[in-house]
Amino acid sequence: VTLTQRHHPLSRASSALLIRCSVCGIRRGTTGRMTANDAADAGVGRLVEEAARVGELARELQDSAANLFSRTWNEEQALRQRALALDSDLRRLQSSFDDAVRRGRITDTKDAEKLDEELYRARCLISEGDVGSLLPSKAYGRFLKMFLGPINVRATRKDVRLKVKEEYNKYRDRTAFMFLLFPSALLLLRVRIWNDCFPAWPVQLYQAWLLFLYTSLALRENILRVNGSDIRPWWIYHHYCAMLMSLVSLTWEIKGQPDCASKQKGVQLFLGWAVMQGFAMLLQNRYQRQRLYTRIALGKARRMDVVWGETAGVKGQLLVLYPILFILQGFEAYVGVKLLLIAMDGLVPEWQVVVSGFLLVLMAVGNFINTVQTLVAKLRFKAKMKRTKIKKELDSPLPENSRSDRSQ
């Protein structure tokens, strides 16, 4: 500006105008920045107010939920007391009825059947309905506590309990195919590829899968028992023994050449038994699932009941399943004895062979005893139903046509 003023006096006005414009621009920029800061402060204020409002709503919702749960808990405790009292009365009536039948105090068959039917309906309503969740559950046992800890696995809703049972049945269906295919593939590969001598790793992989299978089955069955299923304790203990045998077999050294056929005779027999077991499981699933649905529809079984090796009820099952089960149990005992003899002869003198043979014999004997007990109970039940049916036919009045025929 100074140079311009020195050479051009007329430019002083222009310079003054330029300075004034620059000052106005600075003021205008400062005003703009102040407006943005004010807007930011206003936005932060709105966020603070919104956060306070949300916090207040959260506190109100927490209070409402706490009041609801408190009322629900009080109502649940009242219903639980009523359910316990009703269950106690039902047990007392059932005991009195059984004692009266045993001593012959009830002579009228119709009254006995009516009373038994009423008691059965009451038991079904308590155990199968939502009332069952109010009753004390069965003891969890150490197995569940060891794997899951002290948590509650009892489902309060009936649909959840049925979902657990359906998932268990689907899992059994899937594992039945694997139980048949896995050992069959090993036996086939032994002949076609491995020159009649198993490598160690595929057999140990199969034993690891068996350990996983029996552990998962035992966990699911323990949870089902807690939720009201009727699985016999022996079949859970059977899976404990199978878990132990699989764990021991994982440490069993699979020896090869020389004399591979003699050293692996026990492995070959065990895989042959596993193929038979898989076939029997598939056959049981096919027969017994349809039979169980029929029994549930007729009121002879509960919806939480499951099928396993000891359950069979129709004539076709008596002619097909039970012979297969007895043959399977006999072959299982034979494999166990054979393993013990192999260990005694010194061919495979490891302690794992002795333990595996003993567990196989133990499981075979236990399966046989439980299968025979179930068969005898079913035959007695069928005989009782047959006698009741004959007595009803004798006590029922004759039709008019039959009376007229006899009079003629």
mmCIF file of N, CA and C in Angstrom, residues 1 10-11 29 42 68 79 86 116 128 149 167 179 207 254 256 272-273 328 333 367 369 383 387:
data_model
loop_
_atom_site.group_PDB
_atom_site.id
_atom_site.type_symbol
_atom_site.label_atom_id
_atom_site.label_comp_id
_atom_site.label_asym_id
_atom_site.label_seq_id
_atom_site.Cartn_x
_atom_site.Cartn_y
_atom_site.Cartn_z
ATOM 1 N N VAL A 1 0.838 -1.206 0.000
ATOM 2 C CA VAL A 1 0.000 0.000 0.000
ATOM 3 C C VAL A 1 0.864 1.244 0.000
ATOM 4 N N LEU A 10 -3.665 8.527 -6.263
ATOM 5 C CA LEU A 10 -5.099 8.282 -6.379
ATOM 6 C C LEU A 10 -5.517 6.910 -5.860
ATOM 7 N N SER A 11 -4.552 6.070 -5.577
ATOM 8 C CA SER A 11 -4.908 4.699 -5.128
ATOM 9 C C SER A 11 -5.119 4.597 -3.624
ATOM 10 N N GLY A 29 -15.849 -14.262 9.119
ATOM 11 C CA GLY A 29 -15.373 -15.609 9.437
ATOM 12 C C GLY A 29 -15.476 -15.915 10.916
ATOM 13 N N ALA A 42 -25.340 -26.996 21.171
ATOM 14 C CA ALA A 42 -26.762 -27.356 21.212
ATOM 15 C C ALA A 42 -26.961 -28.846 20.945
ATOM 16 N N LEU A 68 -42.678 -57.731 37.976
ATOM 17 C CA LEU A 68 -43.282 -58.869 37.285
ATOM 18 C C LEU A 68 -42.671 -60.183 37.741
ATOM 19 N N LEU A 79 -48.179 -72.281 43.255
ATOM 20 C CA LEU A 79 -48.512 -73.429 42.403
ATOM 21 C C LEU A 79 -47.642 -74.639 42.727
ATOM 22 N N LEU A 86 -50.746 -82.221 45.645
ATOM 23 C CA LEU A 86 -51.503 -83.112 44.762
ATOM 24 C C LEU A 86 -50.705 -84.367 44.422
ATOM 25 N N ASP A 116 -58.204 -97.294 38.231
ATOM 26 C CA ASP A 116 -56.850 -97.299 37.677
ATOM 27 C C ASP A 116 -56.717 -96.305 36.524
ATOM 28 N N GLU A 128 -46.873 -85.141 32.355
ATOM 29 C CA GLU A 128 -46.733 -84.743 30.962
ATOM 30 C C GLU A 128 -47.053 -83.274 30.713
ATOM 31 N N GLY A 149 -21.273 -78.913 35.461
ATOM 32 C CA GLY A 149 -21.280 -78.129 36.670
ATOM 33 C C GLY A 149 -22.667 -78.095 37.309
ATOM 34 N N GLU A 167 -34.519 -84.231 19.447
ATOM 35 C CA GLU A 167 -33.120 -84.095 19.047
ATOM 36 C C GLU A 167 -32.326 -85.341 19.421
ATOM 37 N N PHE A 179 -22.442 -95.896 12.926
ATOM 38 C CA PHE A 179 -22.049 -97.107 13.647
ATOM 39 C C PHE A 179 -21.936 -98.294 12.697
ATOM 40 N N GLN A 207 -11.920 -95.556 17.620
ATOM 41 C CA GLN A 207 -12.114 -95.608 19.068
ATOM 42 C C GLN A 207 -12.368 -94.215 19.643
ATOM 43 N N ILE A 254 -1.746 -101.089 18.635
ATOM 44 C CA ILE A 254 -2.164 -101.963 17.538
ATOM 45 C C ILE A 254 -0.903 -102.478 16.838
ATOM 46 N N GLY A 256 1.429 -104.796 14.290
ATOM 47 C CA GLY A 256 1.335 -105.300 12.928
ATOM 48 C C GLY A 256 2.189 -106.519 12.707
ATOM 49 N N GLY A 272 -16.359 -106.598 13.745
ATOM 50 C CA GLY A 272 -17.492 -107.398 13.282
ATOM 51 C C GLY A 272 -18.696 -107.257 14.193
ATOM 52 N N TRP A 273 -18.447 -107.237 15.514
ATOM 53 C CA TRP A 273 -19.558 -107.013 16.450
ATOM 54 C C TRP A 273 -20.146 -105.610 16.266
ATOM 55 N N LEU A 328 -26.712 -110.784 19.199
ATOM 56 C CA LEU A 328 -25.741 -109.707 19.354
ATOM 57 C C LEU A 328 -25.091 -109.747 20.735
ATOM 58 N N ALA A 333 -20.383 -111.153 24.165
ATOM 59 C CA ALA A 333 -19.717 -111.935 25.207
ATOM 60 C C ALA A 333 -18.588 -112.789 24.625
ATOM 61 N N ASN A 367 -26.846 -106.469 29.444
ATOM 62 C CA ASN A 367 -27.840 -106.319 28.380
ATOM 63 C C ASN A 367 -28.785 -107.514 28.329
ATOM 64 N N ILE A 369 -29.623 -109.605 30.800
ATOM 65 C CA ILE A 369 -30.521 -109.617 31.965
ATOM 66 C C ILE A 369 -31.635 -108.594 31.793
ATOM 67 N N ALA A 383 -50.535 -111.058 28.813
ATOM 68 C CA ALA A 383 -51.409 -112.084 29.382
ATOM 69 C C ALA A 383 -52.492 -111.458 30.256
ATOM 70 N N ARG A 387 -56.524 -111.749 29.637
ATOM 71 C CA ARG A 387 -57.483 -112.224 30.639
ATOM 72 C C ARG A 387 -58.566 -111.183 30.886
#
